[in-house]
Coordinates of C-alpha atoms (C1' of nucleotides) in Angstrom, one line a residue:
Chain A
X204 CA 0.0 0.0 0.0
X205 CA 2.7 2.5 1.0
X206 CA 4.6 1.7 -2.1
X207 CA 1.8 1.7 -4.5
X208 CA -0.1 4.7 -3.4
X209 CA 1.5 6.7 -0.7
X210 CA -0.7 9.7 -1.4
X211 CA -3.7 7.7 -0.2
X212 CA -2.1 7.3 3.2
X213 CA -1.4 11.0 3.3
X214 CA -5.0 11.7 2.7
X215 CA -6.1 9.4 5.5
X216 CA -3.9 11.3 7.9
X217 CA -5.5 14.6 7.0
X218 CA -9.0 13.4 7.9
X219 CA -8.3 13.3 11.6
X220 CA -11.3 13.1 13.7
X221 CA -12.4 16.0 15.7
X222 CA -11.4 16.1 19.3
X223 CA -12.3 18.4 22.1
X224 CA -9.4 20.6 23.2
X225 CA -8.0 19.9 26.6
X226 CA -9.4 21.6 29.7
X227 CA -7.1 24.1 31.3
X228 CA -5.7 23.5 34.8
X229 CA -6.3 19.8 35.1
X230 CA -4.5 18.1 38.0
X231 CA -5.5 14.5 38.1
X232 CA -9.2 13.8 38.1
X233 CA -11.9 16.3 37.4
X234 CA -15.2 16.9 39.1
X235 CA -17.9 18.4 37.0
X236 CA -21.6 18.9 37.0
X237 CA -24.8 19.2 35.0
X238 CA -27.2 21.6 36.5
X239 CA -30.6 21.5 34.8
X240 CA -33.8 22.8 36.4
X241 CA -36.6 20.2 36.4
X242 CA -39.0 22.2 34.2
X243 CA -39.3 19.6 31.5
X244 CA -37.4 16.9 29.7
X245 CA -34.0 17.7 28.2
X246 CA -33.8 19.4 24.8
X247 CA -31.2 19.5 22.1
X248 CA -29.7 22.8 23.5
X249 CA -29.1 21.3 26.9
X250 CA -27.5 18.2 25.5
X251 CA -24.5 20.2 24.7
X252 CA -23.4 20.7 28.3
X253 CA -24.3 17.2 29.1
X254 CA -22.2 15.8 26.3
X255 CA -19.2 18.0 26.9
X256 CA -19.1 17.4 30.6
X257 CA -19.4 13.7 30.0
X258 CA -16.6 13.8 27.5
X259 CA -14.2 15.5 29.8
X260 CA -15.0 13.4 32.8
X261 CA -14.5 10.3 30.7
X262 CA -11.2 11.7 29.4
X263 CA -9.7 12.7 32.7
X264 CA -11.5 10.4 35.1
X265 CA -13.3 11.8 38.0
X266 CA -16.9 12.4 38.9
X267 CA -19.9 13.9 37.1
X268 CA -22.8 15.2 39.2
X269 CA -26.3 15.7 38.1
X270 CA -27.5 18.5 40.2
X271 CA -31.2 19.2 39.8
X272 CA -31.8 22.9 40.5
X273 CA -35.3 23.0 41.8
X274 CA -35.3 26.0 44.0
X275 CA -37.9 27.8 42.0
X276 CA -41.2 26.2 42.9
X277 CA -43.0 28.1 40.2
X278 CA -41.3 26.4 37.4
X279 CA -41.2 22.7 38.1
X280 CA -42.6 19.7 36.2
X281 CA -42.7 16.9 38.7
X282 CA -42.1 14.3 36.0
X283 CA -38.9 16.0 35.0
X284 CA -37.1 14.5 38.0
X285 CA -37.3 11.2 36.2
X286 CA -37.2 12.4 32.7
X287 CA -33.9 14.1 32.9
X288 CA -32.0 11.1 34.1
X289 CA -33.7 9.0 31.4
X290 CA -32.7 11.5 28.8
X291 CA -29.1 11.5 30.0
X292 CA -29.0 7.7 29.9
X293 CA -30.3 7.8 26.3
X294 CA -27.6 10.2 25.5
X295 CA -25.0 7.9 26.9
X296 CA -24.0 10.3 29.6
X297 CA -22.6 8.7 32.7
X298 CA -23.8 10.4 35.8
X299 CA -22.0 9.3 39.0
X300 CA -24.2 11.0 41.6
X301 CA -27.5 12.8 41.6
X302 CA -27.9 15.8 43.9
X303 CA -31.2 17.5 44.4
X304 CA -31.1 21.1 45.7
X305 CA -34.3 20.8 47.7
X306 CA -32.5 18.2 49.8
X307 CA -29.9 20.8 50.8
X308 CA -31.8 23.7 52.4
X309 CA -30.1 23.3 55.7
X310 CA -26.7 23.6 54.1
X311 CA -27.7 26.8 52.4
X312 CA -29.2 28.2 55.5
X313 CA -26.1 27.4 57.4
X314 CA -23.9 29.4 55.0
X315 CA -26.4 32.1 54.9
X316 CA -26.1 32.6 58.6
X317 CA -22.4 32.6 58.4
X318 CA -22.3 35.2 55.7
X319 CA -24.6 37.4 57.8
X320 CA -22.2 37.0 60.8
X321 CA -19.4 38.0 58.5
X322 CA -21.2 41.2 57.6
X323 CA -21.2 40.2 53.9
X324 CA -24.9 40.0 53.6
X325 CA -28.0 41.8 54.7
X326 CA -31.7 41.5 54.8
X327 CA -33.7 44.2 53.3
X328 CA -37.3 45.0 53.7
X329 CA -37.2 47.7 51.1
X330 CA -39.5 46.9 48.1
X331 CA -37.8 45.3 45.2
X332 CA -38.1 48.1 42.7
X333 CA -36.8 50.7 45.1
X334 CA -33.9 48.4 46.1
X335 CA -33.1 48.0 42.5
X336 CA -33.2 51.6 41.8
X337 CA -30.9 52.5 44.6
X338 CA -28.5 49.8 43.5
X339 CA -28.4 51.2 40.0
X340 CA -27.5 54.5 41.5
X341 CA -24.8 52.8 43.5
X342 CA -26.6 53.7 46.8
X343 CA -27.2 51.5 49.8
X344 CA -30.6 50.8 51.3
X345 CA -31.3 52.0 54.8
X346 CA -30.9 48.5 56.2
X347 CA -27.7 47.5 54.3
X348 CA -25.5 48.5 57.2
X349 CA -27.7 47.5 60.1
X350 CA -25.7 45.7 62.8
X351 CA -25.2 41.9 62.5
X352 CA -27.4 41.1 65.4
X353 CA -30.3 42.8 63.8
X354 CA -29.6 41.1 60.5
X355 CA -29.6 37.7 62.3
X356 CA -32.8 38.6 64.0
X357 CA -34.4 39.4 60.6
X358 CA -33.1 36.1 59.2
X359 CA -34.8 34.2 62.0
X360 CA -37.9 36.1 61.3
X361 CA -37.7 35.1 57.7
X362 CA -37.3 31.5 58.5
X363 CA -40.1 31.6 61.1
X364 CA -42.5 33.0 58.5
X365 CA -42.9 36.3 60.1
X366 CA -42.6 38.1 56.8
X367 CA -44.9 37.6 53.9
X368 CA -43.8 37.0 50.3
X369 CA -41.8 39.9 49.1
X370 CA -41.5 41.6 52.4
X371 CA -37.9 40.6 53.1
X372 CA -35.1 39.5 50.9
X373 CA -31.6 38.2 51.8
X374 CA -29.0 40.0 49.8
X375 CA -25.3 39.3 49.3
X376 CA -23.1 42.3 49.4
X377 CA -20.7 42.9 46.7
X378 CA -19.6 46.4 45.6
X379 CA -22.2 49.1 45.1
X380 CA -19.8 50.9 42.9
X381 CA -19.0 48.0 40.7
X382 CA -19.1 49.4 37.1
X383 CA -21.4 46.6 36.1
X384 CA -24.7 47.1 37.8
X385 CA -25.5 43.5 37.3
X386 CA -22.8 42.5 39.7
X387 CA -23.8 44.9 42.6
X388 CA -25.5 43.4 45.6
X389 CA -27.6 40.5 44.5
X390 CA -30.6 38.8 46.0
X391 CA -29.8 35.4 47.5
X392 CA -32.9 34.2 49.3
X393 CA -36.6 35.0 48.9
X394 CA -39.8 34.1 50.6
X395 CA -42.2 31.8 48.9
X396 CA -45.4 31.1 50.7
X397 CA -48.1 31.1 48.1
X398 CA -46.9 28.3 46.0
X399 CA -46.4 24.7 47.2
X400 CA -43.2 23.1 46.0
X401 CA -44.1 19.9 44.1
X402 CA -41.4 18.0 45.8
X403 CA -41.0 19.4 49.3
X404 CA -44.5 20.9 49.7
X405 CA -44.5 23.8 52.2
X406 CA -41.7 22.5 54.3
X407 CA -39.7 25.6 53.5
X408 CA -40.7 29.2 53.0
X409 CA -37.2 30.7 52.4
X410 CA -35.8 29.6 49.1
X411 CA -32.3 30.2 47.9
X412 CA -31.9 31.9 44.5
X413 CA -29.7 30.4 41.9
X414 CA -26.5 32.3 42.6
X415 CA -26.3 31.3 46.2
X416 CA -27.2 27.7 45.9
X417 CA -25.0 27.2 42.9
X418 CA -22.0 28.8 44.6
X419 CA -22.5 26.7 47.8
X420 CA -22.9 23.5 45.8
X421 CA -20.1 24.1 43.4
X422 CA -17.9 24.4 46.4
X423 CA -19.4 21.6 48.5
X424 CA -19.2 19.2 45.6
X425 CA -15.6 20.1 45.1
X426 CA -16.0 20.9 41.5
X427 CA -12.8 21.6 39.5
X428 CA -14.4 22.8 36.3
X429 CA -17.6 24.4 35.4
X430 CA -18.9 24.6 31.8
X431 CA -21.7 27.0 31.3
X432 CA -23.3 29.2 28.7
X433 CA -21.9 32.7 28.4
X434 CA -25.3 33.9 29.5
X435 CA -24.1 33.0 32.9
X436 CA -21.0 35.1 32.8
X437 CA -22.4 37.7 35.2
X438 CA -23.6 35.0 37.5
X439 CA -20.1 33.7 37.6
X440 CA -18.8 37.1 38.7
X441 CA -21.6 37.2 41.3
X442 CA -20.8 33.8 42.6
X443 CA -17.1 34.5 42.8
X444 CA -17.8 36.9 45.6
X445 CA -19.0 34.0 47.7
X446 CA -15.9 32.1 47.0
X447 CA -13.8 35.0 48.0
X448 CA -15.7 35.7 51.2
X449 CA -15.4 32.1 52.4
X450 CA -11.9 31.7 51.0
X451 CA -13.0 28.7 48.8
X452 CA -10.9 27.5 45.9
X453 CA -12.7 28.5 42.7
X454 CA -13.4 26.0 39.9
X455 CA -12.2 26.8 36.5
X456 CA -15.1 28.5 34.7
X457 CA -15.6 28.1 31.0
X458 CA -18.3 30.0 29.2
X459 CA -19.3 28.7 25.8
X460 CA -21.3 30.7 23.2
X461 CA -25.0 30.9 22.5
X462 CA -26.6 28.5 20.1
X463 CA -29.6 29.6 18.1
X464 CA -31.8 27.0 16.6
X465 CA -34.0 28.3 13.8
X466 CA -37.4 26.7 13.4
X467 CA -36.9 24.6 16.5
X468 CA -39.2 24.6 19.4
X469 CA -37.2 24.3 22.6
X470 CA -38.8 26.5 25.1
X471 CA -40.3 24.3 27.8
X472 CA -42.9 26.7 28.8
X473 CA -44.2 26.9 25.2
X474 CA -44.1 23.2 24.8
X475 CA -45.9 22.6 28.0
X476 CA -48.6 25.0 27.0
X477 CA -48.9 23.5 23.5
X478 CA -49.3 20.0 24.9
X479 CA -52.0 21.2 27.3
X480 CA -53.8 22.8 24.4
X481 CA -53.5 19.7 22.3
X482 CA -51.3 21.4 19.7
X483 CA -48.5 18.9 20.3
X484 CA -49.1 15.2 20.9
X485 CA -46.6 15.2 23.8
X486 CA -43.0 15.8 24.8
X487 CA -41.9 13.6 21.9
X488 CA -43.9 15.4 19.2
X489 CA -41.7 15.3 16.1
X490 CA -41.9 19.1 15.7
X491 CA -40.1 19.6 19.0
X492 CA -36.4 19.9 19.8
X493 CA -36.6 17.6 22.9
X494 CA -34.3 14.7 23.0
X495 CA -37.4 12.4 23.2
X496 CA -38.7 13.8 20.0
X497 CA -35.3 13.3 18.3
X498 CA -35.1 9.7 19.7
X499 CA -38.6 9.1 18.3
X500 CA -37.5 10.3 15.0
X501 CA -34.5 8.0 14.9
X502 CA -31.8 10.4 15.6
X503 CA -29.0 8.5 17.3
X504 CA -27.4 9.8 20.4
X505 CA -23.9 9.2 19.0
X506 CA -24.8 11.7 16.2
X507 CA -25.7 14.3 18.7
X508 CA -22.5 13.6 20.6
X509 CA -20.4 13.9 17.5
X510 CA -22.1 17.2 16.7
X511 CA -21.3 18.9 20.0
X512 CA -17.8 17.6 20.0
X513 CA -17.3 19.2 16.6
X514 CA -18.8 22.4 17.9
X515 CA -16.6 22.4 21.0
X516 CA -16.5 25.1 23.7
X517 CA -15.8 28.3 21.8
X518 CA -17.4 31.4 23.1
X519 CA -18.7 32.5 19.7
X520 CA -22.4 32.3 19.2
X521 CA -23.3 29.8 16.6
X522 CA -26.3 28.7 14.6
X523 CA -27.3 25.1 15.0
X524 CA -27.1 23.1 11.7
X525 CA -29.6 20.4 11.2
X526 CA -27.8 19.5 8.0
X527 CA -24.7 18.7 9.9
X528 CA -26.5 16.7 12.5
X529 CA -28.3 14.7 9.9
X530 CA -25.1 14.0 8.1
X531 CA -23.6 12.5 11.2
X532 CA -26.8 10.5 11.8
X533 CA -26.9 9.3 8.3
X534 CA -23.4 8.0 8.6
X535 CA -24.5 5.9 11.6
X536 CA -27.8 4.8 10.2
X537 CA -27.2 4.2 6.5
X538 CA -25.2 1.0 6.9
X539 CA -27.7 -0.6 9.3
X540 CA -31.1 0.6 8.0
X541 CA -33.1 -1.9 6.1
X542 CA -34.5 -0.7 2.8
X543 CA -38.3 -0.9 2.1
X544 CA -40.8 0.7 -0.2
X545 CA -43.2 3.3 0.8
X546 CA -45.6 4.7 -1.8
X547 CA -47.2 8.0 -1.1
X548 CA -50.3 9.2 -2.8
X549 CA -50.7 5.6 -4.0
X550 CA -52.4 4.6 -7.2
X551 CA -53.2 1.0 -8.0
X552 CA -52.3 -0.2 -11.4
X553 CA -52.7 -3.6 -12.9
X554 CA -49.8 -5.3 -14.8
X555 CA -51.3 -7.1 -17.7
X556 CA -49.8 -9.8 -19.7
X557 CA -48.4 -12.0 -16.9
X558 CA -49.7 -14.8 -14.8
X559 CA -47.5 -14.2 -11.8
X560 CA -44.4 -12.2 -10.7
X561 CA -41.8 -12.7 -8.1
X562 CA -40.0 -9.8 -6.5
X563 CA -36.7 -10.2 -4.9
X564 CA -35.4 -7.0 -3.4
X565 CA -32.3 -6.7 -1.3
X566 CA -32.7 -5.3 2.2
X567 CA -29.6 -3.3 1.7
X568 CA -27.7 -2.4 -1.5
X569 CA -24.3 -3.1 -0.1
X570 CA -24.5 -4.9 3.2
X571 CA -25.5 -8.5 3.2
X572 CA -28.9 -8.6 4.8
X573 CA -30.8 -10.9 2.6
X574 CA -33.9 -10.2 0.5
X575 CA -37.5 -9.3 0.9
X576 CA -39.5 -11.5 -1.4
X577 CA -43.1 -11.2 -2.7
X578 CA -45.1 -13.4 -5.0
X579 CA -47.7 -11.6 -7.0
X580 CA -50.5 -13.7 -8.4
X581 CA -52.9 -13.3 -11.3
X582 CA -54.5 -10.0 -11.4
X583 CA -51.1 -8.6 -10.7
X584 CA -51.7 -5.2 -9.1
X585 CA -49.3 -2.9 -7.4
X586 CA -49.3 0.6 -5.9
X587 CA -47.2 3.3 -7.5
X588 CA -46.9 7.0 -6.7
X589 CA -49.8 8.6 -8.5
X590 CA -48.0 11.7 -9.8
X591 CA -45.1 9.7 -11.0
X592 CA -47.3 7.2 -12.9
X593 CA -49.4 10.0 -14.4
X594 CA -46.3 11.8 -15.6
X595 CA -45.3 8.9 -17.7
X596 CA -46.2 8.9 -21.4
X597 CA -48.3 6.1 -22.9
X598 CA -46.0 3.6 -24.4
X599 CA -43.1 4.5 -22.2
X600 CA -41.3 1.6 -20.7
X601 CA -40.1 1.9 -17.1
X602 CA -38.5 -0.4 -14.5
X603 CA -40.4 -1.3 -11.4
X604 CA -37.5 -1.8 -9.1
X605 CA -36.6 -5.4 -8.3
X606 CA -39.8 -6.6 -10.0
X607 CA -40.1 -6.2 -13.8
X608 CA -40.3 -3.8 -16.7
X609 CA -43.7 -2.4 -17.7
X610 CA -45.0 -0.3 -20.5
X611 CA -47.5 2.3 -19.5
X612 CA -50.9 2.1 -21.0
X613 CA -53.3 4.4 -19.3
X614 CA -54.0 3.1 -15.9
X615 CA -52.5 -0.3 -16.7
X616 CA -49.0 -1.5 -17.2
X617 CA -48.1 -4.1 -19.8
X618 CA -45.6 -6.5 -18.7
X619 CA -42.4 -5.8 -20.7
X620 CA -40.0 -8.5 -19.5
X621 CA -37.4 -8.5 -16.9
X622 CA -34.3 -7.3 -18.7
X623 CA -32.4 -5.1 -16.3
X624 CA -30.3 -3.6 -19.0
X625 CA -33.0 -1.2 -20.0
X626 CA -31.8 0.9 -17.1
X627 CA -28.5 1.3 -18.8
X628 CA -30.4 2.6 -21.8
X629 CA -32.0 5.3 -19.7
X630 CA -35.2 3.7 -18.5
X631 CA -36.7 5.4 -15.4
X632 CA -36.8 3.3 -12.3
X633 CA -39.7 3.7 -10.0
X634 CA -40.7 1.9 -6.8
X635 CA -43.9 0.1 -5.9
X636 CA -45.8 -1.8 -3.3
X637 CA -47.7 -5.0 -3.5
X638 CA -51.4 -5.0 -3.3
X639 CA -51.5 -6.4 0.2
X640 CA -49.5 -3.5 1.6
X641 CA -50.3 -1.8 4.8
X642 CA -51.6 1.7 5.2
X643 CA -48.8 4.0 6.3
X644 CA -48.6 7.5 7.6
X645 CA -45.4 9.4 7.8
X646 CA -45.1 12.2 10.2
X647 CA -42.7 14.9 9.1
X648 CA -40.7 17.1 11.5
X649 CA -42.7 20.2 10.3
X650 CA -45.9 18.5 11.4
X651 CA -47.2 17.6 8.0
X652 CA -48.4 14.0 7.3
X653 CA -47.8 11.9 4.3
X654 CA -50.2 9.1 3.6
X655 CA -49.6 6.0 1.6
X656 CA -48.8 2.4 1.7
X657 CA -45.8 0.5 2.9
X658 CA -44.8 -3.0 1.8
X659 CA -45.9 -5.7 4.3
X660 CA -42.4 -6.7 5.5
X661 CA -41.8 -3.3 7.2
X662 CA -43.7 -4.9 10.1
X663 CA -40.5 -6.7 11.1
X664 CA -38.7 -3.4 11.5
X665 CA -41.1 -1.8 14.0
X666 CA -39.0 0.2 16.5
X667 CA -36.2 0.5 14.0
X668 CA -34.9 3.0 11.6
X669 CA -35.4 2.0 8.0
X670 CA -34.8 3.7 4.7
X671 CA -37.8 4.0 2.4
X672 CA -36.1 4.0 -1.0
X673 CA -36.3 7.2 -2.9
X674 CA -37.9 8.8 0.1
X675 CA -35.7 8.9 3.2
X676 CA -35.0 7.4 6.6
X677 CA -37.9 6.9 9.1
X678 CA -38.3 5.2 12.4
X679 CA -41.2 2.7 12.3
X680 CA -44.0 2.3 14.7
X681 CA -47.5 0.7 14.6
X682 CA -50.5 2.7 15.7
X683 CA -54.1 1.4 15.4
X684 CA -53.3 -1.2 12.9
X685 CA -51.4 1.1 10.6
X686 CA -47.7 1.7 10.0
X687 CA -46.5 5.0 11.3
X688 CA -43.2 6.4 10.3
X689 CA -41.4 9.3 11.9
X690 CA -39.3 10.9 9.3
X691 CA -35.7 11.1 10.3
X692 CA -34.1 12.9 7.4
X693 CA -33.4 12.2 3.7
Chain B
rG886 C1' -27.9 53.4 28.2
rC887 C1' -24.3 50.5 31.3
rU888 C1' -21.1 46.0 31.8
rC889 C1' -19.1 41.9 29.4
rC890 C1' -18.0 38.5 25.3
rG891 C1' -17.0 37.6 20.3
rG892 C1' -16.2 38.3 14.8
rU893 C1' -12.5 32.5 9.2
rG894 C1' -16.9 30.3 3.0
rG895 C1' -24.5 29.2 3.5
rU896 C1' -23.5 26.2 8.3
rG897 C1' -19.9 24.1 11.9
rU898 C1' -14.8 23.9 12.7
rA899 C1' -8.9 24.0 12.1
rG900 C1' -5.1 27.7 12.2
rC901 C1' -4.5 32.8 16.1
rC902 C1' -1.4 32.0 22.4
rC903 C1' 4.6 30.8 20.1
rG904 C1' 3.8 36.0 13.0
rG905 C1' 6.4 33.1 7.6
rC906 C1' 5.4 26.0 5.5
rC907 C1' -2.1 29.6 4.8
rA908 C1' -2.5 32.2 -2.8
rA909 C1' -6.2 29.3 4.5
rG910 C1' -7.2 22.7 5.9
rC911 C1' -11.6 19.5 7.2
rA912 C1' -16.8 18.4 7.4
rU913 C1' -21.6 19.7 5.8
rU914 C1' -24.6 22.2 2.1
rA915 C1' -25.3 23.7 -3.1
rG916 C1' -24.0 22.7 -8.4
rG917 C1' -21.7 19.2 -12.0
rG918 C1' -19.8 14.3 -13.3
rG919 C1' -19.0 8.9 -12.3
rC920 C1' -20.9 4.3 -10.1
rU921 C1' -25.4 1.9 -8.8
rC922 C1' -32.1 -2.0 -10.3
rU923 C1' -33.2 4.2 -4.5
rC924 C1' -33.6 11.1 -5.7
rA925 C1' -29.5 6.9 -0.5
rA926 C1' -24.5 5.5 0.1
rC927 C1' -19.8 5.7 -2.4
rC928 C1' -16.0 8.3 -5.8
rC929 C1' -14.3 12.7 -8.5
rC930 C1' -14.7 18.0 -9.8
rU931 C1' -16.6 23.1 -9.0
rC932 C1' -18.6 27.5 -6.4
rG933 C1' -17.5 29.6 -1.7
rA934 C1' -14.3 32.8 4.0
rC935 C1' -9.7 35.5 7.3
rC936 C1' -15.5 42.3 9.5
rC937 C1' -13.2 47.2 8.0
rG938 C1' -9.2 50.8 8.4
rG939 C1' -4.5 52.1 10.1
rG940 C1' 0.1 50.5 12.5
rU941 C1' 4.5 47.1 13.8
rU942 C1' 7.4 43.8 10.6
rC943 C1' 11.5 41.6 5.3
rA944 C1' 6.7 39.0 6.4
rA945 C1' -0.1 39.3 9.7
rA946 C1' -5.9 35.4 9.6
rU947 C1' -2.2 35.4 13.4
rC948 C1' 0.7 41.1 17.2
rC949 C1' -1.1 46.6 18.5
rC950 C1' -4.7 50.7 17.9
rG951 C1' -9.4 52.6 16.2
rG952 C1' -14.0 51.6 14.0
rC953 C1' -18.0 48.5 12.5
rC954 C1' -21.1 44.4 13.3
rG955 C1' -23.2 40.4 16.2
rG956 C1' -24.5 38.3 21.0
rA957 C1' -25.3 38.0 26.3
rG958 C1' -26.4 40.1 31.0
rC959 C1' -28.4 44.3 33.8
rA960 C1' -35.1 39.5 37.9
rC961 C1' -37.0 38.6 45.0
rC962 C1' -36.0 32.9 37.0
rA963 C1' -32.3 29.3 36.0

RNA sequence: GCUCCGGUGGUGUAGCCCGGCCAAGCAUUAGGGGCUCUCAACCCCUCGACCCGGGUUCAAAUCCCGGCCGGAGCACCA
């Protein structure tokens, strides 16, 4: 090989596979986390952080935490506690330990008290908008510098439920003159009384806000590296104050860019509403960008993984490319998908001039998967795509793939032998389905349906991704006696 | 408005830190051809990019300055 065609080897070398770049500051093993809130199942956008964290933990060894951030009782879908781990498992992400924030209130309270004692936090009873206004002007509220004893007293009152919702807020001090107003004093605990938490009920009335619980947990879990979207950049700065106050060692923070997904419905609140209204069939409706929808459509988790590895951790904003994802998926699915015929807008034609026909079509054009065979008896009738048949000229001879040649004559076909060489001479090849085919409905990612018939043998591929020849890849299901295909991609 | 972050073909990415081998690589998409009993796969070819302007230098996608453009955050959400 080397002697005959060294240039081929050269080429091989150039097509190195994409690899994630190394993480900075790795000393031995890493400890990382995924931190979704349980508002719904995972979607494509969230799979990025899951995959990347997983890749690094697998590369360096260490531990990956799934930390469910459920400290906002207003935005929780109880089923999500189970759905998220399921989605991760489907993705092939290895989670070593699950941590749920509503199990950890005592830890947060503990640190909250310490911070008050250190004079690094205060409890304000000033209304939110006023507090915010003062902050933007770089001015303290009247209660910011109240003595520690009084702050602790207020804290106890908060915990005891002596304040109503919105009457008191625990704030972490930073720097009122910080040039970025977003970083100045930030709210860390709020009172929630009017809503019951789906998981812990009304056991607690003081809820930590994200920046506080995240900082505490990132430290408590001993994280070495934190990957997050750059929309969290200011939160990182806020949280760093906590690390500085307590003298904790900070993890390495890496902020990756924003991903926009055109024509993809990701927003959980919208999906939830749509499901309720009946606009979507469920969390796996093929129009959605949830992982469950993609799974249903036959997208392989390995394709998603490969996609995000290719994209990497850059802080540039990017546009998601379905084409690229489909290309990766096709690479995986093409060699294993069995081939079948699906005829949309079917028209039944009779092939005259033969007693019987035998079809022998390979399951795969290049892989050795055997054949699907059909025997067609006397009135030999098949389904073909209506527009296709109608567009043929009378007298035109075409090839019915893996069956025979026919000459069109109105709504009939005249048997024209079985000489494959007519293809070489330019005969059109069309596909067909036997008369005993099954009704089939294909559901497209844009929500449209295609109705037709699928050859009987597809039944053996229920639950699998197949390729309907001259149509595209689909994942096959059965619903109410009919074949239902979820379109994967061409 | 303020504070950050970033700008390589339609899309994604490599190169940028440590200037030259970059008249910019790879993948995908699009167009064309080949092969094939699929409009798939495979093979070949083609189109297509360093945001702009200065500066430093023998030499800049790579370093410096300015501008322009895009994005994020500025919640008692995460």
